[in-house]
Coordinates of C-alpha atoms in Angstrom, one line a residue:
M1 CA 11.0 -4.0 23.9
D2 CA 14.5 -2.5 24.1
W3 CA 14.5 -0.2 21.1
T4 CA 17.3 1.9 22.5
G5 CA 19.6 -1.2 22.9
W6 CA 18.9 -2.3 19.4
I7 CA 19.6 1.1 18.0
E8 CA 22.9 1.3 19.9
R9 CA 23.9 -2.1 18.6
W10 CA 22.8 -2.0 15.0
G11 CA 22.2 1.7 14.4
E12 CA 19.0 3.3 13.1
P13 CA 19.5 2.1 9.5
G14 CA 19.9 -1.5 10.6
V15 CA 16.9 -1.5 13.0
L16 CA 14.7 0.2 10.3
A17 CA 15.8 -2.3 7.7
V18 CA 15.0 -5.3 10.0
A19 CA 11.7 -3.8 10.9
G20 CA 10.9 -3.3 7.3
L21 CA 11.9 -6.9 6.5
L22 CA 9.7 -8.4 9.3
V23 CA 6.7 -6.2 8.4
G24 CA 7.2 -7.1 4.8
L25 CA 7.3 -10.8 5.6
G26 CA 4.0 -10.5 7.4
F27 CA 2.4 -8.3 4.7
G28 CA 3.5 -10.6 1.8
F29 CA 2.3 -13.7 3.6
F30 CA -1.1 -12.4 4.6
A31 CA -1.7 -10.6 1.3
Q32 CA -0.9 -13.8 -0.6
R33 CA -3.1 -16.0 1.5
S34 CA -6.1 -13.6 1.4
R35 CA -5.8 -12.6 -2.3
F36 CA -5.7 -9.0 -1.1
C37 CA -6.1 -6.8 -4.2
L38 CA -7.6 -3.3 -4.6
R39 CA -8.1 -3.8 -8.3
G40 CA -10.4 -6.8 -7.6
A41 CA -12.3 -4.9 -4.9
V42 CA -12.9 -2.0 -7.2
I43 CA -14.2 -4.2 -10.0
E44 CA -16.6 -6.0 -7.6
F45 CA -17.8 -2.7 -6.3
W46 CA -18.5 -1.2 -9.7
H47 CA -20.4 -4.4 -10.7
G48 CA -22.6 -4.2 -7.7
R49 CA -21.1 -7.3 -6.0
F50 CA -20.0 -7.5 -2.4
A51 CA -17.9 -10.6 -2.8
D52 CA -14.6 -11.9 -1.6
K53 CA -12.2 -9.4 -2.9
L54 CA -14.2 -6.3 -1.8
A55 CA -14.7 -7.9 1.7
V56 CA -11.0 -8.8 2.0
W57 CA -10.0 -5.2 1.1
L58 CA -12.5 -3.7 3.5
L59 CA -11.5 -6.0 6.3
A60 CA -7.8 -5.1 5.8
F61 CA -8.4 -1.4 5.5
S62 CA -10.8 -1.2 8.5
S63 CA -8.4 -3.3 10.6
A64 CA -5.6 -0.9 9.8
V65 CA -7.7 2.1 10.7
V66 CA -8.8 0.6 14.0
L67 CA -5.4 -0.5 15.1
V68 CA -3.6 2.8 14.1
Q69 CA -6.2 4.9 15.8
A70 CA -6.2 2.6 18.9
L71 CA -2.4 3.1 19.1
V72 CA -2.8 6.9 18.9
V73 CA -5.5 6.8 21.6
A74 CA -3.3 4.6 23.9
G75 CA -0.3 7.0 23.5
G76 CA 1.8 4.4 21.6
L77 CA 1.8 6.3 18.3
D78 CA 2.0 9.9 17.2
V79 CA 1.6 10.5 13.5
S80 CA 1.6 14.3 13.6
T81 CA 5.1 14.4 12.1
A82 CA 4.3 12.0 9.2
R83 CA 4.8 13.6 5.8
Q84 CA 1.2 12.8 4.9
L85 CA 0.1 15.3 7.6
S86 CA 3.0 17.6 8.4
A87 CA 4.4 18.4 4.9
R88 CA 2.9 20.5 2.2
G89 CA 0.8 18.4 -0.1
S90 CA -1.0 18.5 -3.4
L91 CA -4.7 17.9 -3.8
S92 CA -4.5 18.0 -7.6
G93 CA -1.7 15.5 -7.5
A94 CA -3.7 13.2 -5.2
L95 CA -6.8 13.3 -7.4
V96 CA -5.1 13.1 -10.8
G97 CA -2.5 10.6 -9.6
G98 CA -5.2 8.4 -8.1
L99 CA -7.2 8.4 -11.3
V100 CA -4.1 7.6 -13.4
F101 CA -3.1 4.8 -10.9
G102 CA -6.6 3.4 -11.0
V103 CA -6.5 3.0 -14.7
G104 CA -3.1 1.5 -14.6
M105 CA -3.9 -1.2 -12.0
V106 CA -6.8 -2.4 -14.1
L107 CA -4.6 -2.7 -17.2
T108 CA -1.9 -4.7 -15.2
R109 CA -4.5 -6.7 -13.3
G110 CA -3.1 -5.6 -10.0
C111 CA -1.7 -2.7 -8.0
A112 CA 1.9 -2.3 -7.0
S113 CA 1.8 -4.5 -3.9
R114 CA -0.2 -7.2 -5.8
L115 CA 2.4 -7.3 -8.6
L116 CA 5.1 -8.0 -6.0
V117 CA 3.1 -10.7 -4.4
L118 CA 2.3 -12.3 -7.8
S119 CA 5.9 -12.1 -8.9
A120 CA 6.9 -14.2 -5.8
Q121 CA 4.6 -17.0 -6.9
G122 CA 6.0 -17.2 -10.4
N123 CA 4.0 -14.6 -12.4
L124 CA 6.4 -13.2 -14.9
R125 CA 3.8 -10.8 -16.3
A126 CA 3.7 -9.2 -12.8
L127 CA 7.5 -9.2 -12.5
L128 CA 7.9 -7.3 -15.8
S129 CA 5.2 -4.9 -14.8
G130 CA 6.8 -4.3 -11.5
L131 CA 10.1 -3.5 -13.0
V132 CA 8.5 -1.0 -15.4
F133 CA 6.6 0.5 -12.5
A134 CA 9.9 1.0 -10.6
V135 CA 11.6 2.7 -13.5
V136 CA 8.7 5.1 -14.2
A137 CA 8.3 5.9 -10.5
Q138 CA 12.0 6.9 -10.3
A139 CA 11.6 8.9 -13.5
A140 CA 8.7 10.7 -12.0
L141 CA 10.5 11.3 -8.7
G142 CA 13.7 12.8 -10.0
G143 CA 14.0 12.1 -13.7
V144 CA 12.5 13.1 -17.0
L145 CA 8.9 12.9 -15.8
A146 CA 9.6 15.0 -12.7
P147 CA 8.7 18.4 -14.4
L148 CA 5.3 17.1 -15.4
R149 CA 4.7 15.7 -11.9
E150 CA 5.6 19.0 -10.4
A151 CA 3.5 21.0 -12.8
I152 CA 0.3 18.9 -12.0
S153 CA 1.1 19.0 -8.3
G154 CA 1.3 22.8 -8.4
W155 CA -2.3 23.2 -9.6
W156 CA -3.9 22.9 -6.1
V157 CA -1.7 22.7 -3.0
V158 CA -2.5 22.4 0.7
E159 CA -0.2 23.4 3.6
G160 CA 0.9 20.9 6.2
G161 CA -0.7 20.7 9.6
P162 CA -4.5 20.6 10.5
S163 CA -5.5 21.4 6.9
R164 CA -4.1 18.0 5.8
S165 CA -6.0 16.0 8.5
L166 CA -9.6 14.9 7.9
L167 CA -10.1 14.5 11.7
A168 CA -8.9 18.1 12.3
L169 CA -11.0 19.5 9.5
F170 CA -14.1 17.9 11.0
G171 CA -13.2 19.0 14.5
V172 CA -12.9 15.4 15.8
G173 CA -10.1 13.3 17.3
P174 CA -8.6 9.8 17.3
W175 CA -11.6 8.3 19.3
D176 CA -13.8 9.3 16.4
G177 CA -11.4 7.8 13.9
L178 CA -11.4 4.6 16.0
A179 CA -15.2 4.5 16.0
F180 CA -15.3 5.1 12.2
G181 CA -12.9 2.3 11.6
A182 CA -14.8 0.0 14.0
L183 CA -18.0 0.7 12.1
W184 CA -16.6 -0.4 8.8
L185 CA -14.9 -3.4 10.5
V186 CA -18.3 -4.6 11.6
V187 CA -19.6 -4.2 8.0
A188 CA -16.6 -6.1 6.7
V189 CA -17.0 -8.9 9.2
F190 CA -20.7 -9.2 8.4
F191 CA -20.1 -9.7 4.6
A192 CA -17.1 -11.9 5.2
H193 CA -19.2 -14.1 7.6
H194 CA -21.9 -14.5 5.0
S195 CA -19.3 -15.5 2.4
G196 CA -18.4 -18.6 4.3
W197 CA -14.7 -17.8 4.5
G198 CA -12.1 -20.3 5.7
F199 CA -9.3 -19.5 8.2
W200 CA -6.8 -17.9 5.8
K201 CA -9.3 -15.4 4.4
W202 CA -10.0 -14.1 7.9
A203 CA -6.4 -14.3 9.1
G204 CA -5.0 -12.8 5.8
G205 CA -7.5 -9.9 5.6
I206 CA -6.9 -8.9 9.2
G207 CA -3.2 -9.6 9.2
T208 CA -2.7 -7.4 6.1
G209 CA -4.2 -4.5 8.0
V210 CA -2.2 -5.2 11.1
M211 CA 1.0 -5.0 9.1
V212 CA 0.1 -1.5 8.0
A213 CA -0.3 -0.4 11.6
L214 CA 2.9 -2.2 12.6
A215 CA 4.9 -0.2 10.0
W216 CA 3.7 3.0 11.6
F217 CA 4.4 1.7 15.1
A218 CA 7.9 0.4 14.4
T219 CA 9.2 3.5 12.6
Y220 CA 7.7 5.7 15.3
Q221 CA 9.5 3.7 18.0
V222 CA 12.8 4.1 16.2
M223 CA 12.2 7.8 15.8
S224 CA 11.3 8.1 19.5
H225 CA 14.4 6.2 20.8
S226 CA 16.9 7.7 18.4
F227 CA 19.3 10.5 18.9
E228 CA 19.5 11.0 15.2
P229 CA 16.7 12.6 13.1
V230 CA 14.5 9.7 11.8
Q231 CA 11.3 10.2 9.8
I232 CA 8.2 8.2 10.8
Q233 CA 6.9 6.4 7.8
G234 CA 4.4 3.8 6.8
L235 CA 4.0 0.8 4.5
T236 CA 4.2 1.8 0.8
F237 CA 5.6 0.4 -2.4
S238 CA 6.2 3.3 -4.9
G239 CA 9.1 4.9 -3.0
P240 CA 10.8 1.6 -2.0
S241 CA 10.5 0.3 -5.6
A242 CA 12.3 3.3 -6.9
E243 CA 14.8 3.2 -4.0
W244 CA 15.7 -0.4 -4.8
L245 CA 16.1 0.4 -8.5
M246 CA 18.6 3.1 -7.7
R247 CA 20.4 0.9 -5.2
V248 CA 20.9 -1.8 -7.8
L249 CA 22.2 0.8 -10.4
S250 CA 24.3 3.0 -8.1
E251 CA 27.5 2.3 -6.1
P252 CA 27.1 0.3 -2.9
G253 CA 27.5 1.7 0.5
K254 CA 24.4 3.7 1.0
P255 CA 22.6 3.2 4.4
W256 CA 19.7 0.8 4.7
T257 CA 16.2 2.0 5.2
F258 CA 12.8 0.7 6.2
G259 CA 11.7 0.5 2.5
L260 CA 14.8 -1.4 1.5
G261 CA 14.0 -4.0 4.0
L262 CA 10.3 -4.1 3.2
M263 CA 10.5 -5.1 -0.5
P264 CA 12.5 -8.4 0.0
G265 CA 10.4 -9.1 3.0
V266 CA 7.2 -8.9 1.0
F267 CA 8.7 -11.1 -1.7
L268 CA 9.8 -13.8 0.7
G269 CA 6.5 -13.7 2.7
S270 CA 4.6 -14.1 -0.5
M271 CA 6.8 -17.0 -1.6
L272 CA 6.1 -18.7 1.8
G273 CA 2.4 -18.2 1.4
A274 CA 2.5 -19.6 -2.1
A275 CA 4.5 -22.6 -0.9
L276 CA 2.0 -23.2 1.9
G277 CA -0.9 -23.1 -0.5
R278 CA 1.0 -25.0 -3.2
E279 CA 0.3 -22.1 -5.6
F280 CA 3.7 -21.4 -7.1
K281 CA 3.3 -21.5 -10.9
V282 CA 5.3 -19.9 -13.6
E283 CA 3.0 -17.8 -15.8
T284 CA 4.1 -15.9 -18.9
F285 CA 2.4 -13.9 -21.6
G286 CA -0.1 -15.8 -23.7
P287 CA -3.5 -15.5 -25.3
G288 CA -5.5 -12.8 -23.7
Y289 CA -2.4 -11.3 -22.0
S290 CA -1.1 -8.4 -24.1
L291 CA 2.4 -7.1 -23.4
P292 CA 1.6 -3.5 -24.5
R293 CA -1.4 -3.5 -22.1
Y294 CA 0.7 -4.5 -19.1
V295 CA 3.5 -2.1 -19.9
T296 CA 1.1 0.8 -20.4
G297 CA -0.6 0.0 -17.1
A298 CA 2.7 -0.2 -15.3
V299 CA 3.8 3.2 -16.7
L300 CA 0.5 4.8 -15.6
M301 CA 0.8 3.3 -12.1
G302 CA 4.4 4.4 -11.7
F303 CA 3.7 8.0 -12.7
G304 CA 0.4 8.1 -10.8
S305 CA 1.8 6.8 -7.6
M306 CA 4.5 9.4 -7.5
L307 CA 2.1 12.1 -8.4
A308 CA -0.3 11.0 -5.7
G309 CA 2.4 10.5 -3.1
G310 CA 1.9 6.8 -2.8
C311 CA 0.4 3.6 -4.2
A312 CA -2.8 1.8 -3.3
V313 CA -1.3 0.7 -0.1
G314 CA 1.0 3.7 0.6
A315 CA -1.5 6.4 -0.1
G316 CA -4.7 4.4 0.2
M317 CA -4.3 2.3 3.4
T318 CA -1.3 3.8 5.1
G319 CA -2.3 7.4 4.6
G320 CA -6.0 6.6 4.9
A321 CA -5.4 5.0 8.4
I322 CA -4.2 8.3 9.7
F323 CA -6.9 10.2 7.9
A324 CA -4.7 12.3 5.6
V325 CA -6.8 14.4 3.3
T326 CA -4.7 13.7 0.2
A327 CA -4.7 9.9 0.9
W328 CA -8.5 9.8 1.0
L329 CA -8.6 11.9 -2.2
T330 CA -6.1 9.5 -3.8
L331 CA -8.1 6.5 -2.7
G332 CA -11.3 8.0 -4.2
G333 CA -9.4 8.7 -7.5
M334 CA -8.2 5.1 -7.6
W335 CA -11.7 3.7 -7.2
L336 CA -13.1 6.1 -9.8
G337 CA -10.2 5.6 -12.3
G338 CA -10.3 1.8 -11.8
G339 CA -14.1 1.7 -12.3
L340 CA -14.0 3.8 -15.5
A341 CA -11.1 1.7 -16.9
D342 CA -13.0 -1.5 -16.2
R343 CA -16.1 -0.2 -17.9
L344 CA -14.4 1.4 -20.9
I345 CA -11.4 -0.8 -21.5
D346 CA -11.7 -4.1 -19.7
G347 CA -15.4 -4.8 -19.2
R348 CA -15.2 -8.1 -20.9
H349 CA -12.8 -9.4 -18.2
A350 CA -15.1 -8.5 -15.2

């Protein structure tokens, strides 16, 4: 692949935006077809059921870990400069943010990525929640909620480098990370096989994980072939949601980014998946769907994602696939917060 030629022709912003668009198309399509959803997986786990949603999530997550670590082993990817590993991080932010996000995703019946997927197939509840999520994420990043986010983040910090890598802390390397991912991939395949899945469950679960790895790979290739400083980044929805909000509200002319290409890509990919399955249906608020509940959940997710440094996909899968300490702590917080919210708030909907 002629990355240098593409960069010379379209520039780094153009290549990054196109890469984000293509990765987003794949992620949206596969996530829609497989019903990929962390919230559903968390609820099944806390109710002692290893059913479809938990198996799909585990298949996607383990596929992402295996492919990312395989790329590192093969020399096709170096994630040492990723912000999740190289920059100073917050353990308190990761844990508290994960807990808050977990509660929010139960209230809105979907995490940030799931809201975008559902919006593309006509769910207006998800669309409204996604807009509120973006506004609050931006407020937490650089607005009125930023001081609170910074205060919580300052409780317990960790310096960038080996102290942010689980592999380094345990004295192991990418081969061990690959073996860990492969082990859980076998577990996911076992439960998926016994669930009697059709083609799209398998393809969607694996494809969703592949897109997480491709995001890392594509941005790394641009960074490696560029003469300009480019930050390697992965697939996430909190930052790009806030980025799109500010792009709509501010003057045009700012350069395109991977995240700006990603969001419309996911939306279009989800629409394609919904069209293929004939699942497009306009859904609004009705009996059993409380507007305050959804807005509250979106607010919690928006703040929690920025506090944690990413959403369920950004911090959980993208950061988890490179074994960032804060990402795994965030993921644990999301599973715990989601489980507690389901038990205490939403147990009747399990």
